[in-house]
Coordinates of C-alpha atoms in Angstrom, one line a residue:
M1 CA 14.1 -34.6 24.0
S2 CA 13.6 -38.1 22.6
D3 CA 13.2 -38.7 18.8
A4 CA 9.8 -40.2 19.4
L5 CA 8.6 -37.1 21.2
I6 CA 10.0 -34.8 18.4
N7 CA 8.2 -36.9 15.8
G8 CA 5.0 -36.9 17.9
L9 CA 4.9 -33.2 18.3
A10 CA 5.9 -32.5 14.7
G11 CA 3.1 -34.9 13.5
A12 CA 0.6 -33.0 15.7
G13 CA 1.7 -29.7 14.3
G14 CA 1.6 -30.9 10.7
G15 CA -1.8 -32.4 11.2
I16 CA -3.3 -29.2 12.6
I17 CA -2.1 -27.1 9.6
A18 CA -3.3 -29.7 7.1
Q19 CA -6.7 -29.8 8.9
L20 CA -7.1 -26.0 8.8
I21 CA -6.4 -25.9 5.1
T22 CA -8.7 -28.8 4.0
Y23 CA -11.5 -28.8 6.6
P24 CA -14.3 -27.4 4.3
L25 CA -13.6 -30.3 1.9
Q26 CA -13.8 -32.7 4.8
T27 CA -17.2 -31.3 5.9
V28 CA -18.7 -31.6 2.4
N29 CA -17.2 -35.1 2.1
T30 CA -18.8 -36.3 5.3
R31 CA -22.2 -35.0 4.2
Q32 CA -21.8 -36.8 0.9
Q33 CA -20.9 -40.1 2.6
T34 CA -23.9 -39.9 5.0
E35 CA -26.5 -38.7 2.4
R36 CA -29.4 -41.1 2.0
D37 CA -31.9 -38.9 0.3
L38 CA -32.4 -40.3 -3.2
K39 CA -33.9 -37.0 -4.4
K40 CA -30.8 -35.1 -3.5
E41 CA -28.6 -37.8 -5.0
R42 CA -30.2 -37.3 -8.4
R43 CA -29.1 -33.7 -8.5
K44 CA -25.5 -34.8 -8.5
L45 CA -24.0 -31.5 -7.3
G46 CA -20.3 -31.1 -7.5
T47 CA -18.1 -30.4 -4.5
V48 CA -17.8 -26.7 -5.2
E49 CA -21.5 -26.5 -5.8
Q50 CA -22.2 -28.2 -2.5
M51 CA -19.9 -25.9 -0.7
Y52 CA -21.7 -22.9 -2.2
Q53 CA -25.0 -24.4 -1.2
V54 CA -24.0 -24.8 2.4
I55 CA -22.7 -21.2 2.5
K56 CA -26.0 -19.9 0.9
Q57 CA -28.4 -21.9 3.0
E58 CA -26.6 -22.3 6.3
G59 CA -23.8 -19.8 6.4
W60 CA -20.1 -20.2 5.7
E61 CA -19.4 -21.1 9.4
R62 CA -21.2 -24.5 8.8
L63 CA -18.2 -25.5 6.6
Y64 CA -16.2 -25.3 9.8
G65 CA -18.7 -27.1 12.0
G66 CA -16.9 -29.2 14.5
L67 CA -13.5 -27.6 13.8
A68 CA -12.5 -27.2 17.4
P69 CA -12.9 -30.9 18.4
S70 CA -11.5 -31.8 15.0
L71 CA -8.3 -29.9 15.7
V72 CA -8.1 -31.5 19.1
G73 CA -8.7 -34.9 17.4
T74 CA -6.1 -34.2 14.7
A75 CA -3.4 -33.2 17.1
A76 CA -4.2 -36.1 19.4
S77 CA -4.4 -38.6 16.5
Q78 CA -1.2 -37.5 14.8
G79 CA 0.7 -37.1 18.1
V80 CA -0.3 -40.5 19.4
Y81 CA 0.3 -42.2 16.0
Y82 CA 3.7 -40.7 15.4
Y83 CA 4.8 -41.2 19.0
F84 CA 4.0 -44.9 19.0
Y85 CA 5.1 -45.3 15.3
Q86 CA 8.6 -44.0 16.2
I87 CA 8.8 -46.3 19.3
F88 CA 7.8 -49.4 17.3
R89 CA 10.0 -48.4 14.4
K90 CA 13.0 -48.2 16.6
K91 CA 12.3 -51.7 18.0
A92 CA 11.9 -52.9 14.4
E93 CA 15.2 -51.4 13.4
V94 CA 17.0 -53.0 16.4
A95 CA 15.4 -56.4 15.4
A96 CA 16.6 -55.9 11.8
L97 CA 20.1 -55.2 12.9
E98 CA 20.1 -58.3 15.1
R99 CA 18.9 -60.4 12.2
R100 CA 21.8 -58.9 10.1
K101 CA 24.3 -60.0 12.7
K102 CA 22.9 -63.5 12.3
G103 CA 23.3 -63.4 8.6
M104 CA 19.7 -62.7 7.8
G105 CA 18.6 -59.6 5.8
D106 CA 20.4 -56.4 5.1
G107 CA 19.8 -54.7 8.4
T108 CA 16.9 -52.5 7.1
V109 CA 13.3 -52.7 8.1
G110 CA 11.3 -54.6 5.5
M111 CA 7.9 -53.8 4.0
F112 CA 6.1 -56.3 6.2
S113 CA 7.7 -54.9 9.4
S114 CA 6.8 -51.4 8.3
L115 CA 3.2 -52.5 7.8
M116 CA 3.0 -54.1 11.2
V117 CA 4.6 -51.0 12.9
A118 CA 2.0 -48.7 11.2
A119 CA -0.9 -51.1 12.1
L120 CA 0.0 -51.3 15.8
S121 CA 0.4 -47.6 16.0
G122 CA -3.0 -47.1 14.2
C123 CA -4.9 -49.5 16.5
I124 CA -3.7 -47.6 19.6
N125 CA -4.6 -44.3 18.0
V126 CA -8.1 -45.5 17.0
L127 CA -9.0 -46.9 20.5
L128 CA -7.9 -43.7 22.2
T129 CA -9.4 -41.0 19.9
N130 CA -12.6 -42.6 18.4
P131 CA -14.9 -40.6 20.8
I132 CA -13.5 -37.3 19.4
W133 CA -14.4 -38.3 15.8
V134 CA -17.9 -39.4 16.7
V135 CA -18.5 -35.8 18.0
V136 CA -16.8 -34.3 14.9
T137 CA -19.0 -36.4 12.5
R138 CA -22.2 -35.4 14.3
M139 CA -21.2 -31.7 14.0
Q140 CA -20.2 -31.9 10.4
T141 CA -23.5 -33.6 9.3
H142 CA -25.7 -31.3 11.4
T143 CA -27.7 -29.0 9.1
K144 CA -29.8 -26.0 9.9
I145 CA -32.4 -24.0 7.9
S146 CA -31.6 -20.3 8.5
K147 CA -34.1 -18.5 6.2
K148 CA -37.8 -18.3 6.6
S149 CA -38.3 -18.8 2.8
E150 CA -36.6 -22.1 3.0
L151 CA -39.0 -23.4 5.6
D152 CA -41.8 -23.1 3.1
T153 CA -40.2 -25.7 0.9
V154 CA -40.2 -28.5 3.5
A155 CA -43.0 -30.5 5.0
P156 CA -45.0 -28.9 7.9
D157 CA -43.7 -31.3 10.5
D158 CA -40.1 -30.7 9.4
A159 CA -40.7 -27.0 9.4
I160 CA -41.8 -27.1 13.0
L161 CA -38.8 -29.1 14.0
A162 CA -36.5 -26.7 12.1
A163 CA -38.1 -23.6 13.7
V164 CA -37.7 -24.9 17.3
E165 CA -34.2 -26.3 16.8
P166 CA -31.9 -24.9 19.4
P167 CA -29.5 -22.4 17.8
P168 CA -26.3 -23.7 19.5
Y169 CA -25.0 -27.1 18.5
G170 CA -21.7 -27.2 20.1
T171 CA -19.4 -29.9 21.5
G172 CA -21.2 -30.2 24.8
H173 CA -24.6 -30.6 23.1
V174 CA -23.3 -33.4 20.9
I175 CA -21.7 -35.2 23.9
Q176 CA -25.0 -35.1 25.7
E177 CA -26.9 -36.3 22.6
V178 CA -24.5 -39.2 21.9
Y179 CA -24.6 -40.3 25.6
G180 CA -28.4 -40.0 25.7
E181 CA -28.8 -42.2 22.6
A182 CA -26.3 -45.0 23.4
G183 CA -24.6 -44.3 26.7
F184 CA -20.8 -44.5 27.2
W185 CA -20.3 -47.0 24.3
G186 CA -22.0 -44.6 21.9
F187 CA -18.7 -42.8 21.7
W188 CA -17.1 -45.9 20.2
K189 CA -19.6 -46.2 17.3
G190 CA -17.9 -47.1 14.1
V191 CA -14.8 -48.3 16.0
F192 CA -14.8 -51.7 14.2
P193 CA -14.6 -50.4 10.6
T194 CA -12.2 -47.8 11.9
L195 CA -9.9 -50.5 13.3
I196 CA -10.0 -52.3 9.9
M197 CA -9.3 -48.9 8.3
V198 CA -5.9 -49.0 10.1
S199 CA -4.9 -50.6 6.9
N200 CA -5.2 -47.1 5.3
P201 CA -2.3 -45.4 7.2
S202 CA -0.5 -48.7 7.1
I203 CA -0.6 -48.8 3.3
Q204 CA 0.1 -45.1 3.2
F205 CA 3.2 -45.2 5.4
M206 CA 4.4 -48.4 3.8
L207 CA 4.3 -46.7 0.4
Y208 CA 5.8 -43.5 1.8
E209 CA 8.7 -45.3 3.5
T210 CA 9.4 -47.4 0.4
M211 CA 9.4 -44.5 -1.9
L212 CA 11.4 -42.3 0.5
K213 CA 14.0 -45.0 0.9
K214 CA 14.4 -45.3 -2.9
L215 CA 14.5 -41.5 -3.3
N216 CA 17.2 -41.3 -0.6
K217 CA 19.3 -43.9 -2.3
R218 CA 19.0 -42.2 -5.7
R219 CA 19.9 -38.8 -4.2
A220 CA 22.9 -40.4 -2.3
L221 CA 24.2 -41.8 -5.6
K222 CA 24.1 -38.4 -7.1
G223 CA 25.8 -36.8 -4.1
K224 CA 22.8 -34.8 -3.1
S225 CA 21.5 -34.0 0.4
A226 CA 18.1 -35.0 2.0
P227 CA 14.9 -34.8 -0.1
T228 CA 13.4 -31.3 -0.6
A229 CA 10.1 -30.2 0.9
L230 CA 8.5 -30.5 -2.6
E231 CA 9.7 -34.0 -3.0
I232 CA 8.3 -35.0 0.4
F233 CA 5.0 -33.2 -0.6
L234 CA 4.7 -35.4 -3.7
L235 CA 5.6 -38.6 -1.9
G236 CA 3.0 -38.0 0.7
A237 CA 0.4 -37.2 -1.9
L238 CA 1.1 -40.4 -3.9
A239 CA 1.1 -42.6 -0.8
K240 CA -2.2 -41.2 0.4
L241 CA -3.8 -41.6 -3.0
G242 CA -3.1 -45.3 -3.1
A243 CA -4.3 -45.9 0.4
T244 CA -7.5 -44.0 0.0
V245 CA -8.7 -45.8 -3.1
V246 CA -8.4 -49.2 -1.4
T247 CA -10.1 -48.4 2.0
Y248 CA -12.7 -45.8 1.1
P249 CA -15.8 -48.1 1.5
L250 CA -14.9 -48.6 5.2
L251 CA -14.8 -44.8 5.7
V252 CA -18.3 -44.5 4.4
V253 CA -19.6 -47.2 6.7
K254 CA -17.9 -45.6 9.6
A255 CA -19.4 -42.2 8.8
R256 CA -22.9 -43.7 8.6
L257 CA -22.5 -45.3 12.0
Q258 CA -21.2 -42.2 13.7
A259 CA -23.8 -39.8 12.2
K260 CA -27.1 -39.3 14.0
Q261 CA -29.3 -42.3 13.4
A262 CA -32.9 -42.1 12.2
T263 CA -35.1 -43.3 15.1
T264 CA -38.4 -43.0 13.2
G265 CA -39.7 -43.2 9.7
D266 CA -37.7 -45.1 7.1
R267 CA -35.7 -47.9 8.9
R268 CA -33.3 -48.0 6.0
H269 CA -31.7 -45.0 7.5
H270 CA -31.1 -46.7 10.9
Y271 CA -28.1 -49.0 11.4
K272 CA -27.7 -51.3 14.3
G273 CA -24.1 -52.1 13.7
T274 CA -21.4 -52.5 11.1
S275 CA -22.8 -55.7 9.4
D276 CA -26.3 -54.2 9.4
A277 CA -25.0 -51.0 7.7
I278 CA -23.1 -52.9 5.0
L279 CA -26.1 -55.2 4.2
K280 CA -28.6 -52.3 4.0
M281 CA -26.2 -50.2 1.9
I282 CA -25.8 -53.1 -0.5
R283 CA -29.5 -53.8 -0.6
Y284 CA -30.8 -50.2 -1.0
E285 CA -27.9 -48.3 -2.6
G286 CA -25.7 -50.9 -4.3
L287 CA -22.0 -50.7 -4.8
Y288 CA -22.2 -47.0 -5.6
G289 CA -23.2 -46.3 -2.0
F290 CA -19.8 -47.3 -0.7
Y291 CA -18.1 -44.7 -3.0
K292 CA -20.2 -41.6 -2.4
G293 CA -18.0 -38.5 -2.3
M294 CA -14.8 -40.4 -3.2
S295 CA -13.5 -37.7 -5.6
T296 CA -13.9 -35.1 -2.8
K297 CA -12.1 -37.4 -0.4
I298 CA -9.2 -38.1 -2.7
V299 CA -8.6 -34.3 -3.2
Q300 CA -8.9 -33.6 0.5
S301 CA -6.9 -36.6 1.7
V302 CA -4.1 -36.2 -0.8
L303 CA -3.8 -32.5 -0.1
A304 CA -3.9 -33.0 3.7
A305 CA -1.4 -35.8 3.6
A306 CA 1.0 -33.9 1.4
V307 CA 0.9 -30.8 3.6
L308 CA 1.2 -33.0 6.8
F309 CA 4.3 -34.8 5.6
M310 CA 6.0 -31.6 4.3
V311 CA 5.3 -29.7 7.5
K312 CA 6.2 -32.6 9.8
E313 CA 9.6 -33.2 8.1
E314 CA 10.4 -29.5 8.3
L315 CA 9.4 -29.3 12.0
V316 CA 11.5 -32.4 12.8
R317 CA 14.5 -30.9 11.0
G318 CA 14.0 -27.6 12.7
A319 CA 13.7 -29.2 16.2
R320 CA 16.9 -31.3 15.6
F321 CA 18.8 -28.3 14.4
L322 CA 17.8 -26.3 17.5
L323 CA 18.7 -29.1 19.8
A324 CA 22.0 -29.6 18.0
G325 CA 22.7 -25.9 18.4
D326 CA 21.9 -26.1 22.2
V327 CA 24.4 -28.9 22.5
V328 CA 27.1 -27.0 20.7
D329 CA 26.5 -23.9 22.9
A330 CA 26.6 -26.0 26.0
L331 CA 29.9 -27.6 25.0
R332 CA 31.4 -24.1 24.2
S333 CA 30.3 -22.7 27.5
K334 CA 31.7 -25.7 29.4
P335 CA 34.9 -24.7 31.2
P336 CA 38.1 -26.5 30.0

């Protein structure tokens, strides 16, 4: 089994576990990003309060709306990303060694090369998996009114719509809805800001690789073995924190584009494209609009990234250990 495949599968496994743990936070965060009701904004509910509100009004299962396609998307995204990251990383390492033979550099992959490797891997990942995340965003932001008493608090027209709303809102329903609204290209809504957001994992992995390299050198000087799971956890958290703060506004724009668009009523809620969304957000919501739900995202992203890195490294170590054991057993069983 190739090293790239091991890292790809380990990344997929780590991503799934991290997703399961942090999904309710992700659902609440997506709703915060796409909220455009000024009356609701004034209430300033905290993350925990919003989670409680969703459970009370819609049922706890709504916190896991879109979980199935999200798990597929996470596995696909992490698998694709780590697979191509490992391939490009190997090529960068070979190029670095070639430069060292020519008297240039120390033979290690530099910060710029690490950034380019992460960016290329991220672009391939975005182009292949964007349709999945359009479906997930729709399902996370879909709301329902489950109690009759709550229907009395909304306008008559809205109450009628809520009453006749079809109970199931599954993956198939969302796919039909997106295709009906914008055709095939509707599944690539938000792809432009998402491609720019490739800088997020690029920054994240650049910081992670840099800190990991320094940590390995420090441990080597002290005669210690590879970093522990806790150290990997903390490195992943710090790397994701730095990347999230820088790129969060793009994440909000992407969520607005992928969520269901308002086709009637206030046209401020309808976005024709990335530039239109940015201009309308600046005009009607100001700078604050680009940072809605950022505190929730930081908690969710940092926790998810930390778990991802920790689980991935442990899975890679385990896979290599098992493969090494198979090789030893094969050599022992080989006749002299």
